[in-house]
mmCIF file of C-alpha atoms and ligand atoms in Angstrom:
data_model
loop_
_atom_site.group_PDB
_atom_site.id
_atom_site.type_symbol
_atom_site.label_atom_id
_atom_site.label_comp_id
_atom_site.label_asym_id
_atom_site.label_seq_id
_atom_site.Cartn_x
_atom_site.Cartn_y
_atom_site.Cartn_z
ATOM 1 C CA UNK A 1 -14.048 2.363 -37.399
ATOM 2 C CA UNK A 2 -10.706 1.300 -35.972
ATOM 3 C CA UNK A 3 -8.865 4.123 -34.203
ATOM 4 C CA UNK A 4 -5.108 4.275 -34.539
ATOM 5 C CA UNK A 5 -3.110 4.831 -31.345
ATOM 6 C CA UNK A 6 0.626 5.100 -30.834
ATOM 7 C CA UNK A 7 0.254 2.462 -28.163
ATOM 8 C CA UNK A 8 -2.403 0.696 -26.158
ATOM 9 C CA UNK A 9 -1.815 1.523 -22.474
ATOM 10 C CA UNK A 10 -4.018 -0.586 -20.232
ATOM 11 C CA UNK A 11 -4.666 -0.609 -16.508
ATOM 12 C CA UNK A 12 -5.955 -3.837 -15.036
ATOM 13 C CA UNK A 13 -7.433 -4.621 -11.623
ATOM 14 C CA UNK A 14 -7.497 -8.401 -11.719
ATOM 15 C CA UNK A 15 -10.016 -9.089 -8.958
ATOM 16 C CA UNK A 16 -11.227 -12.364 -7.491
ATOM 17 C CA UNK A 17 -14.789 -11.551 -8.583
ATOM 18 C CA UNK A 18 -14.407 -9.108 -11.438
ATOM 19 C CA UNK A 19 -11.639 -7.613 -13.519
ATOM 20 C CA UNK A 20 -11.782 -3.907 -14.156
ATOM 21 C CA UNK A 21 -10.071 -2.413 -17.188
ATOM 22 C CA UNK A 22 -8.918 1.142 -17.873
ATOM 23 C CA UNK A 23 -7.662 2.404 -21.236
ATOM 24 C CA UNK A 24 -5.426 5.467 -21.295
ATOM 25 C CA UNK A 25 -7.041 8.522 -22.911
ATOM 26 C CA UNK A 26 -10.395 6.761 -22.852
ATOM 27 C CA UNK A 27 -11.106 5.914 -19.212
ATOM 28 C CA UNK A 28 -12.719 2.977 -17.454
ATOM 29 C CA UNK A 29 -13.887 0.632 -20.193
ATOM 30 C CA UNK A 30 -15.015 -2.663 -18.689
ATOM 31 C CA UNK A 31 -15.893 -4.734 -15.649
ATOM 32 C CA UNK A 32 -15.830 -8.446 -16.433
ATOM 33 C CA UNK A 33 -16.342 -11.386 -14.053
ATOM 34 C CA UNK A 34 -12.947 -13.097 -13.721
ATOM 35 C CA UNK A 35 -14.235 -16.412 -15.001
ATOM 36 C CA UNK A 36 -13.425 -18.482 -18.062
ATOM 37 C CA UNK A 37 -15.212 -21.548 -19.427
ATOM 38 C CA UNK A 38 -13.489 -24.192 -21.541
ATOM 39 C CA UNK A 39 -14.871 -26.832 -23.820
ATOM 40 C CA UNK A 40 -12.846 -29.898 -22.808
ATOM 41 C CA UNK A 41 -13.974 -31.832 -25.887
ATOM 42 C CA UNK A 42 -12.067 -29.657 -28.308
ATOM 43 C CA UNK A 43 -9.867 -27.645 -25.906
ATOM 44 C CA UNK A 44 -11.409 -24.336 -26.911
ATOM 45 C CA UNK A 45 -12.536 -21.296 -24.922
ATOM 46 C CA UNK A 46 -16.310 -21.353 -24.668
ATOM 47 C CA UNK A 47 -16.938 -18.092 -22.867
ATOM 48 C CA UNK A 48 -15.392 -15.540 -20.566
ATOM 49 C CA UNK A 49 -16.887 -13.056 -18.127
ATOM 50 C CA UNK A 50 -20.602 -12.896 -17.417
ATOM 51 C CA UNK A 51 -21.464 -15.698 -19.821
ATOM 52 C CA UNK A 52 -18.921 -18.010 -18.154
ATOM 53 C CA UNK A 53 -20.014 -16.940 -14.679
ATOM 54 C CA UNK A 54 -23.588 -17.993 -15.409
ATOM 55 C CA UNK A 55 -22.312 -21.524 -16.101
ATOM 56 C CA UNK A 56 -20.910 -21.964 -12.572
ATOM 57 C CA UNK A 57 -22.788 -24.767 -10.867
ATOM 58 C CA UNK A 58 -24.723 -25.550 -14.049
ATOM 59 C CA UNK A 59 -21.976 -26.931 -16.267
ATOM 60 C CA UNK A 60 -21.979 -30.453 -17.707
ATOM 61 C CA UNK A 61 -18.787 -32.498 -17.353
ATOM 62 C CA UNK A 62 -17.355 -31.448 -20.720
ATOM 63 C CA UNK A 63 -17.387 -27.770 -19.735
ATOM 64 C CA UNK A 64 -14.806 -26.619 -17.219
ATOM 65 C CA UNK A 65 -15.432 -23.299 -15.495
ATOM 66 C CA UNK A 66 -12.307 -21.773 -13.934
ATOM 67 C CA UNK A 67 -11.704 -18.697 -11.794
ATOM 68 C CA UNK A 68 -8.082 -17.772 -12.447
ATOM 69 C CA UNK A 69 -7.828 -15.474 -9.399
ATOM 70 C CA UNK A 70 -8.379 -16.823 -5.911
ATOM 71 C CA UNK A 71 -8.211 -14.746 -2.745
ATOM 72 C CA UNK A 72 -6.810 -11.902 -4.837
ATOM 73 C CA UNK A 73 -3.911 -13.979 -6.151
ATOM 74 C CA UNK A 74 -3.468 -15.294 -9.698
ATOM 75 C CA UNK A 75 -3.464 -19.052 -9.165
ATOM 76 C CA UNK A 76 -4.249 -20.335 -12.662
ATOM 77 C CA UNK A 77 -1.744 -18.634 -14.932
ATOM 78 C CA UNK A 78 -2.710 -20.143 -18.273
ATOM 79 C CA UNK A 79 -6.363 -19.337 -17.655
ATOM 80 C CA UNK A 80 -5.528 -15.782 -16.546
ATOM 81 C CA UNK A 81 -3.593 -15.395 -19.775
ATOM 82 C CA UNK A 82 -6.458 -16.659 -21.945
ATOM 83 C CA UNK A 83 -8.836 -14.413 -20.023
ATOM 84 C CA UNK A 84 -6.751 -11.282 -20.638
ATOM 85 C CA UNK A 85 -6.148 -12.268 -24.256
ATOM 86 C CA UNK A 86 -9.900 -12.337 -24.807
ATOM 87 C CA UNK A 87 -10.272 -8.883 -23.256
ATOM 88 C CA UNK A 88 -7.474 -7.587 -25.432
ATOM 89 C CA UNK A 89 -8.987 -9.135 -28.536
ATOM 90 C CA UNK A 90 -12.111 -7.069 -27.898
ATOM 91 C CA UNK A 91 -10.119 -3.878 -27.453
ATOM 92 C CA UNK A 92 -8.248 -4.559 -30.668
ATOM 93 C CA UNK A 93 -11.537 -4.545 -32.539
ATOM 94 C CA UNK A 94 -11.634 -0.796 -31.851
ATOM 95 C CA UNK A 95 -7.987 0.187 -31.633
ATOM 96 C CA UNK A 96 -4.865 -0.481 -33.603
ATOM 97 C CA UNK A 97 -1.575 0.401 -31.949
ATOM 98 C CA UNK A 98 1.610 1.309 -33.732
ATOM 99 C CA UNK A 99 3.979 0.557 -30.882
ATOM 100 C CA UNK A 100 2.233 -2.224 -29.064
ATOM 101 C CA UNK A 101 0.968 -2.600 -25.549
ATOM 102 C CA UNK A 102 1.870 -1.429 -22.035
ATOM 103 C CA UNK A 103 0.037 -2.636 -18.929
ATOM 104 C CA UNK A 104 -0.191 -1.673 -15.276
ATOM 105 C CA UNK A 105 -1.595 -4.406 -13.050
ATOM 106 C CA UNK A 106 -2.750 -4.091 -9.443
ATOM 107 C CA UNK A 107 -1.413 -6.764 -7.088
ATOM 108 C CA UNK A 108 -2.226 -7.612 -3.456
ATOM 109 C CA UNK A 109 0.153 -6.852 -0.592
ATOM 110 C CA UNK A 110 2.871 -9.306 0.342
ATOM 111 C CA UNK A 111 3.099 -11.268 -2.887
ATOM 112 C CA UNK A 112 6.222 -13.417 -3.090
ATOM 113 C CA UNK A 113 8.771 -12.659 -5.810
ATOM 114 C CA UNK A 114 7.592 -15.766 -7.634
ATOM 115 C CA UNK A 115 3.970 -14.598 -7.532
ATOM 116 C CA UNK A 116 4.963 -11.130 -8.783
ATOM 117 C CA UNK A 117 6.934 -12.715 -11.632
ATOM 118 C CA UNK A 118 3.875 -14.781 -12.434
ATOM 119 C CA UNK A 119 1.755 -11.642 -12.847
ATOM 120 C CA UNK A 120 4.463 -10.039 -14.991
ATOM 121 C CA UNK A 121 4.626 -13.176 -17.133
ATOM 122 C CA UNK A 122 0.859 -12.977 -17.667
ATOM 123 C CA UNK A 123 1.267 -9.357 -18.846
ATOM 124 C CA UNK A 124 4.166 -10.291 -21.124
ATOM 125 C CA UNK A 125 2.222 -13.322 -22.287
ATOM 126 C CA UNK A 126 -0.506 -11.109 -23.747
ATOM 127 C CA UNK A 127 2.165 -9.202 -25.624
ATOM 128 C CA UNK A 128 2.901 -6.207 -23.393
ATOM 129 C CA UNK A 129 6.370 -4.785 -23.879
ATOM 130 C CA UNK A 130 6.261 -3.151 -20.429
ATOM 131 C CA UNK A 131 4.453 -4.561 -17.424
ATOM 132 C CA UNK A 132 4.206 -2.422 -14.292
ATOM 133 C CA UNK A 133 2.843 -3.415 -10.901
ATOM 134 C CA UNK A 134 1.190 -1.356 -8.169
ATOM 135 C CA UNK A 135 0.013 -2.552 -4.777
ATOM 136 C CA UNK A 136 -3.769 -2.414 -4.693
ATOM 137 C CA UNK A 137 -4.061 -0.393 -1.438
ATOM 138 C CA UNK A 138 -1.851 2.321 -2.978
ATOM 139 C CA UNK A 139 -4.042 2.395 -6.099
ATOM 140 C CA UNK A 140 -7.132 2.379 -3.877
ATOM 141 C CA UNK A 141 -5.910 5.435 -1.950
ATOM 142 C CA UNK A 142 -5.069 7.315 -5.167
ATOM 143 C CA UNK A 143 -8.466 6.366 -6.572
ATOM 144 C CA UNK A 144 -10.121 7.733 -3.451
ATOM 145 C CA UNK A 145 -8.221 11.021 -3.982
ATOM 146 C CA UNK A 146 -6.302 10.627 -0.753
ATOM 147 C CA UNK A 147 -3.027 12.387 -0.252
ATOM 148 C CA UNK A 148 -0.516 9.596 0.357
ATOM 149 C CA UNK A 149 2.649 11.498 -0.411
ATOM 150 C CA UNK A 150 3.001 13.196 2.942
ATOM 151 C CA UNK A 151 4.260 11.937 6.291
ATOM 152 C CA UNK A 152 0.678 11.340 7.310
ATOM 153 C CA UNK A 153 -1.103 8.110 8.165
ATOM 154 C CA UNK A 154 -3.898 7.027 5.798
ATOM 155 C CA UNK A 155 -5.762 3.838 6.686
ATOM 156 C CA UNK A 156 -7.638 2.071 3.879
ATOM 157 C CA UNK A 157 -9.868 -1.008 3.942
ATOM 158 C CA UNK A 158 -10.861 -2.737 0.685
ATOM 159 C CA UNK A 159 -13.521 -5.433 1.123
ATOM 160 C CA UNK A 160 -13.308 -7.220 -2.237
ATOM 161 C CA UNK A 161 -14.757 -10.488 -3.452
ATOM 162 C CA UNK A 162 -12.052 -12.790 -2.106
ATOM 163 C CA UNK A 163 -10.118 -10.728 0.414
ATOM 164 C CA UNK A 164 -10.268 -7.744 2.686
ATOM 165 C CA UNK A 165 -7.090 -5.713 2.414
ATOM 166 C CA UNK A 166 -6.199 -3.390 5.250
ATOM 167 C CA UNK A 167 -3.279 -1.017 4.842
ATOM 168 C CA UNK A 168 -1.789 1.919 6.702
ATOM 169 C CA UNK A 169 -0.049 4.156 4.192
ATOM 170 C CA UNK A 170 2.395 7.004 4.720
ATOM 171 C CA UNK A 171 4.968 8.710 2.469
ATOM 172 C CA UNK A 172 3.729 6.833 -0.569
ATOM 173 C CA UNK A 173 4.228 3.344 0.839
ATOM 174 C CA UNK A 174 2.465 0.731 2.949
ATOM 175 C CA UNK A 175 3.697 0.927 6.563
ATOM 176 C CA UNK A 176 1.679 -2.042 7.791
ATOM 177 C CA UNK A 177 -0.860 -4.078 5.914
ATOM 178 C CA UNK A 178 -2.774 -7.289 5.976
ATOM 179 C CA UNK A 179 -4.890 -9.300 3.590
ATOM 180 C CA UNK A 180 -7.494 -11.607 5.107
ATOM 181 C CA UNK A 181 -9.550 -14.187 3.285
ATOM 182 C CA UNK A 182 -12.921 -12.565 3.786
ATOM 183 C CA UNK A 183 -14.931 -10.747 1.139
ATOM 184 C CA UNK A 184 -18.197 -10.708 -0.767
ATOM 185 C CA UNK A 185 -17.814 -14.298 -1.959
ATOM 186 C CA UNK A 186 -17.266 -15.474 1.615
ATOM 187 C CA UNK A 187 -20.420 -13.570 2.587
ATOM 188 C CA UNK A 188 -22.223 -15.690 -0.031
ATOM 189 C CA UNK A 189 -20.893 -18.867 1.604
ATOM 190 C CA UNK A 190 -21.924 -17.517 5.024
ATOM 191 C CA UNK A 191 -25.469 -17.081 3.695
ATOM 192 C CA UNK A 192 -25.550 -20.629 2.283
ATOM 193 C CA UNK A 193 -24.485 -22.089 5.644
ATOM 194 C CA UNK A 194 -26.789 -19.863 7.670
ATOM 195 C CA UNK A 195 -29.985 -20.706 5.752
ATOM 196 C CA UNK A 196 -29.081 -24.383 5.770
ATOM 197 C CA UNK A 197 -28.922 -24.309 9.539
ATOM 198 C CA UNK A 198 -31.770 -21.910 10.270
ATOM 199 C CA UNK A 199 -34.285 -22.726 7.521
ATOM 200 C CA UNK A 200 -33.084 -26.230 6.567
ATOM 201 C CA UNK A 201 -32.815 -25.245 2.947
ATOM 202 C CA UNK A 202 -29.981 -25.851 0.492
ATOM 203 C CA UNK A 203 -29.351 -23.017 -1.922
ATOM 204 C CA UNK A 204 -26.763 -22.431 -4.627
ATOM 205 C CA UNK A 205 -24.129 -19.710 -4.743
ATOM 206 C CA UNK A 206 -26.014 -17.572 -7.248
ATOM 207 C CA UNK A 207 -29.139 -17.504 -5.040
ATOM 208 C CA UNK A 208 -27.000 -16.448 -2.078
ATOM 209 C CA UNK A 209 -25.336 -13.691 -4.107
ATOM 210 C CA UNK A 210 -28.687 -12.452 -5.383
ATOM 211 C CA UNK A 211 -30.203 -12.442 -1.897
ATOM 212 C CA UNK A 212 -27.259 -10.392 -0.631
ATOM 213 C CA UNK A 213 -27.607 -7.837 -3.425
ATOM 214 C CA UNK A 214 -31.396 -7.599 -3.245
ATOM 215 C CA UNK A 215 -31.612 -7.290 0.543
ATOM 216 C CA UNK A 216 -28.612 -4.996 0.414
ATOM 217 C CA UNK A 217 -28.631 -3.831 4.003
ATOM 218 C CA UNK A 218 -27.818 -4.943 7.520
ATOM 219 C CA UNK A 219 -30.582 -2.659 8.739
ATOM 220 C CA UNK A 220 -34.285 -3.273 8.677
ATOM 221 C CA UNK A 221 -35.354 0.086 7.316
ATOM 222 C CA UNK A 222 -34.398 -0.349 3.656
ATOM 223 C CA UNK A 223 -37.137 -1.467 1.252
ATOM 224 C CA UNK A 224 -37.441 -4.099 -0.108
ATOM 225 C CA UNK A 225 -35.807 -5.747 2.846
ATOM 226 C CA UNK A 226 -36.463 -9.325 1.897
ATOM 227 C CA UNK A 227 -35.805 -11.814 -0.877
ATOM 228 C CA UNK A 228 -37.567 -15.074 -1.693
ATOM 229 C CA UNK A 229 -34.886 -17.764 -1.672
ATOM 230 C CA UNK A 230 -35.488 -20.805 -3.836
ATOM 231 C CA UNK A 231 -33.751 -24.016 -2.848
ATOM 232 C CA UNK A 232 -34.246 -27.553 -1.689
ATOM 233 C CA UNK A 233 -35.369 -28.936 1.651
ATOM 234 C CA UNK A 234 -32.407 -30.688 3.303
ATOM 235 C CA UNK A 235 -34.541 -33.638 4.442
ATOM 236 C CA UNK A 236 -37.098 -34.219 1.711
ATOM 237 C CA UNK A 237 -34.921 -32.967 -1.156
ATOM 238 C CA UNK A 238 -37.987 -31.237 -2.569
ATOM 239 C CA UNK A 239 -38.169 -27.589 -3.658
ATOM 240 C CA UNK A 240 -38.555 -25.122 -0.821
ATOM 241 C CA UNK A 241 -38.814 -21.339 -0.576
ATOM 242 C CA UNK A 242 -38.024 -19.064 2.342
ATOM 243 C CA UNK A 243 -38.047 -15.355 2.924
ATOM 244 C CA UNK A 244 -34.552 -13.960 3.537
ATOM 245 C CA UNK A 245 -34.474 -10.619 5.368
ATOM 246 C CA UNK A 246 -31.931 -7.978 6.323
ATOM 247 C CA UNK A 247 -31.984 -9.505 9.772
ATOM 248 C CA UNK A 248 -30.874 -12.805 8.213
ATOM 249 C CA UNK A 249 -28.200 -11.020 6.199
ATOM 250 C CA UNK A 250 -26.850 -9.390 9.347
ATOM 251 C CA UNK A 251 -26.801 -12.641 11.290
ATOM 252 C CA UNK A 252 -25.283 -14.685 8.484
ATOM 253 C CA UNK A 253 -22.273 -12.430 7.870
ATOM 254 C CA UNK A 254 -21.869 -11.258 11.463
ATOM 255 C CA UNK A 255 -18.838 -13.452 12.263
ATOM 256 C CA UNK A 256 -17.106 -12.394 9.057
ATOM 257 C CA UNK A 257 -17.665 -8.744 9.915
ATOM 258 C CA UNK A 258 -16.313 -9.308 13.418
ATOM 259 C CA UNK A 259 -13.209 -10.861 11.924
ATOM 260 C CA UNK A 260 -12.681 -7.861 9.637
ATOM 261 C CA UNK A 261 -13.105 -5.589 12.667
ATOM 262 C CA UNK A 262 -10.686 -7.636 14.746
ATOM 263 C CA UNK A 263 -8.000 -7.486 12.033
ATOM 264 C CA UNK A 264 -8.599 -3.773 11.657
ATOM 265 C CA UNK A 265 -8.058 -3.390 15.401
ATOM 266 C CA UNK A 266 -4.774 -5.313 15.097
ATOM 267 C CA UNK A 267 -3.511 -2.866 12.482
ATOM 268 C CA UNK A 268 -4.629 0.071 14.612
ATOM 269 C CA UNK A 269 -2.827 -1.435 17.622
ATOM 270 C CA UNK A 270 0.365 -1.850 15.617
ATOM 271 C CA UNK A 271 0.256 1.665 14.125
ATOM 272 C CA UNK A 272 3.013 4.051 15.200
ATOM 273 C CA UNK A 273 1.390 6.649 17.536
ATOM 274 C CA UNK A 274 2.009 9.630 15.252
ATOM 275 C CA UNK A 275 0.344 7.946 12.297
ATOM 276 C CA UNK A 276 -2.534 6.789 14.473
ATOM 277 C CA UNK A 277 -3.212 10.429 15.372
ATOM 278 C CA UNK A 278 -3.731 11.167 11.665
ATOM 279 C CA UNK A 279 -6.032 8.177 11.284
ATOM 280 C CA UNK A 280 -8.161 9.339 14.193
ATOM 281 C CA UNK A 281 -8.438 12.783 12.619
ATOM 282 C CA UNK A 282 -9.106 11.667 9.020
ATOM 283 C CA UNK A 283 -11.026 8.495 9.755
ATOM 284 C CA UNK A 284 -10.682 5.154 7.970
ATOM 285 C CA UNK A 285 -11.414 4.907 4.226
ATOM 286 C CA UNK A 286 -13.571 1.950 3.266
ATOM 287 C CA UNK A 287 -14.330 0.571 -0.207
ATOM 288 C CA UNK A 288 -14.472 -2.536 -2.410
ATOM 289 C CA UNK A 289 -17.622 -4.215 -3.712
ATOM 290 C CA UNK A 290 -18.152 -6.012 -0.402
ATOM 291 C CA UNK A 291 -18.529 -2.686 1.393
ATOM 292 C CA UNK A 292 -21.682 -1.934 -0.607
ATOM 293 C CA UNK A 293 -23.905 -3.725 1.898
ATOM 294 C CA UNK A 294 -25.513 -0.841 3.726
ATOM 295 C CA UNK A 295 -24.461 -0.652 7.351
ATOM 296 C CA UNK A 296 -20.990 -2.214 7.131
ATOM 297 C CA UNK A 297 -19.372 1.205 7.533
ATOM 298 C CA UNK A 298 -21.276 1.996 10.716
ATOM 299 C CA UNK A 299 -20.717 -1.549 12.036
ATOM 300 C CA UNK A 300 -16.935 -1.114 11.701
ATOM 301 C CA UNK A 301 -17.121 2.406 13.072
ATOM 302 C CA UNK A 302 -18.785 1.140 16.251
ATOM 303 C CA UNK A 303 -16.280 -1.684 16.622
ATOM 304 C CA UNK A 304 -13.076 0.322 16.219
ATOM 305 C CA UNK A 305 -14.376 3.660 17.503
ATOM 306 C CA UNK A 306 -12.861 5.629 14.628
ATOM 307 C CA UNK A 307 -14.889 7.331 11.921
ATOM 308 C CA UNK A 308 -15.306 5.188 8.782
ATOM 309 C CA UNK A 309 -15.716 6.994 5.445
ATOM 310 C CA UNK A 310 -17.156 5.056 2.528
ATOM 311 C CA UNK A 311 -15.265 6.195 -0.576
ATOM 312 C CA UNK A 312 -17.045 7.212 -3.772
ATOM 313 C CA UNK A 313 -17.993 4.303 -6.071
ATOM 314 C CA UNK A 314 -16.319 1.894 -3.634
ATOM 315 C CA UNK A 315 -15.955 -1.008 -6.077
ATOM 316 C CA UNK A 316 -13.939 1.059 -8.538
ATOM 317 C CA UNK A 317 -11.453 2.830 -6.248
ATOM 318 C CA UNK A 318 -8.535 0.565 -7.244
ATOM 319 C CA UNK A 319 -9.098 0.875 -11.002
ATOM 320 C CA UNK A 320 -9.615 4.651 -10.668
ATOM 321 C CA UNK A 321 -6.220 4.860 -8.964
ATOM 322 C CA UNK A 322 -4.650 2.683 -11.647
ATOM 323 C CA UNK A 323 -6.171 4.988 -14.275
ATOM 324 C CA UNK A 324 -4.784 8.022 -12.500
ATOM 325 C CA UNK A 325 -1.288 6.538 -12.610
ATOM 326 C CA UNK A 326 -1.318 5.750 -16.315
ATOM 327 C CA UNK A 327 -2.827 9.119 -17.266
ATOM 328 C CA UNK A 328 0.022 10.937 -15.511
ATOM 329 C CA UNK A 329 2.727 8.324 -15.465
ATOM 330 C CA UNK A 330 5.743 10.538 -14.758
ATOM 331 C CA UNK A 331 4.029 12.035 -11.726
ATOM 332 C CA UNK A 332 2.840 8.777 -10.210
ATOM 333 C CA UNK A 333 5.414 6.178 -11.263
ATOM 334 C CA UNK A 334 7.174 6.580 -7.911
ATOM 335 C CA UNK A 335 4.275 4.622 -6.389
ATOM 336 C CA UNK A 336 4.936 1.510 -8.478
ATOM 337 C CA UNK A 337 6.779 -1.448 -7.064
ATOM 338 C CA UNK A 338 10.162 -2.401 -8.378
ATOM 339 C CA UNK A 339 10.578 -5.876 -9.686
HETATM 340 N N1 LIG B 1 -24.357 -3.695 -4.244
HETATM 341 C C1 LIG B 1 -23.658 -4.655 -3.648
HETATM 342 N N2 LIG B 1 -23.982 -5.059 -2.398
HETATM 343 C C2 LIG B 1 -23.287 -6.033 -1.792
HETATM 344 N N3 LIG B 1 -22.236 -6.665 -2.330
HETATM 345 C C3 LIG B 1 -21.873 -6.292 -3.557
HETATM 346 C C4 LIG B 1 -22.550 -5.276 -4.283
HETATM 347 N N4 LIG B 1 -21.951 -5.135 -5.491
HETATM 348 C C5 LIG B 1 -20.945 -6.029 -5.516
HETATM 349 N N5 LIG B 1 -20.891 -6.723 -4.367
HETATM 350 C C6 LIG B 1 -19.971 -7.802 -4.025
HETATM 351 O O1 LIG B 1 -18.663 -7.304 -4.101
HETATM 352 C C7 LIG B 1 -17.775 -8.363 -4.424
HETATM 353 C C8 LIG B 1 -16.831 -7.897 -5.500
HETATM 354 O O2 LIG B 1 -16.152 -6.762 -5.062
HETATM 355 P P1 LIG B 1 -14.842 -6.247 -5.820
HETATM 356 O O3 LIG B 1 -15.137 -6.034 -7.251
HETATM 357 O O4 LIG B 1 -14.305 -5.122 -5.033
HETATM 358 O O5 LIG B 1 -13.910 -7.541 -5.639
HETATM 359 P P2 LIG B 1 -12.673 -8.008 -6.486
HETATM 360 O O6 LIG B 1 -11.792 -6.839 -6.743
HETATM 361 O O7 LIG B 1 -13.120 -8.778 -7.659
HETATM 362 O O8 LIG B 1 -11.991 -9.036 -5.463
HETATM 363 P P3 LIG B 1 -10.633 -8.961 -4.629
HETATM 364 O O9 LIG B 1 -10.242 -7.539 -4.510
HETATM 365 O O10 LIG B 1 -10.924 -9.612 -3.323
HETATM 366 O O11 LIG B 1 -9.649 -9.770 -5.443
HETATM 367 C C9 LIG B 1 -18.633 -9.527 -4.874
HETATM 368 O O12 LIG B 1 -18.612 -10.532 -3.888
HETATM 369 C C10 LIG B 1 -20.018 -8.921 -5.024
HETATM 370 O O13 LIG B 1 -21.051 -9.840 -4.689
HETATM 371 MG MG1 LIG B 2 -10.302 -5.862 -5.638
#
């Protein structure tokens, strides 16, 4: 049965890999791959989300598979709009709103005014009468239950699909922050290149992603610590299989991890001394889907010599924070950005 609401109040974390959705008074309602597939023959939407994601690398010429968000930034506005419209259509099967729609969208640090307007236009385009924006590291910190209101330094690291966002927060705002183009999807590319070089096998992106998830750890102790990769021999072109281990995972993403560590060190070096003292006491807070590979926290901890705390349900910290804001809007609206 359709439930009647005064308004539909949505929180959206539009990620490079997946979009997370929160509905006020209901909670977290969906995680959907940020992918949309079009039928070019009749200009219609063929699929969104998981179904569209499965078509990547397998689509015939008449099907176009598009990822509207790249490196955390909305790059394909029309497609982002269609994508959100589809999500909304599903919500409207269950809810009818008397006074329309409000949305809060998470955005990366350092977006230009034009890029921010673009995100607002996407929100307005799906019919929202109010569109609010929050910087993802702020939402992340709220979602990790960190106290960001005080004159105290809180350092957060979000390893997503497309980017790693590092931010030092104090008094409710980002003091220094950085977004680098490394994340879970880059790890997949690292794996593809590594096995090509080491095992002379060509694999697709979905095999790389699966190997990463199945092996799951930089350490050798976790079971099962290996995954049978299926690909093609680079010389003969014939099918070939190799065993991919946690050792391989560690070696393949090692340079990417070093780069995250080096950028983290830069932020630590730039931190005002008083805030750095707080960071040393509290430790660094790590999350994002990319941080789910076991051992990344201790790798970073060794590199920067500051304790690294993995937050609860690391992939959902940003959307939890967004949810927190819309559930208690008057209390938290001071954390939104003005546009
Ligand atoms: N258990 C896991 N182990 C390793 N990696 C994982 C795991 N679960 C998810 N990931 C990876 O996390 C990434 C997605 O993380 P997340 O949802 O935080 O990114 P996003 O918000 O979509 O992207 P971004 O914030 O960069 O725009 C994907 O690359 C995915 O493969
Ligand atoms: Mg994210």
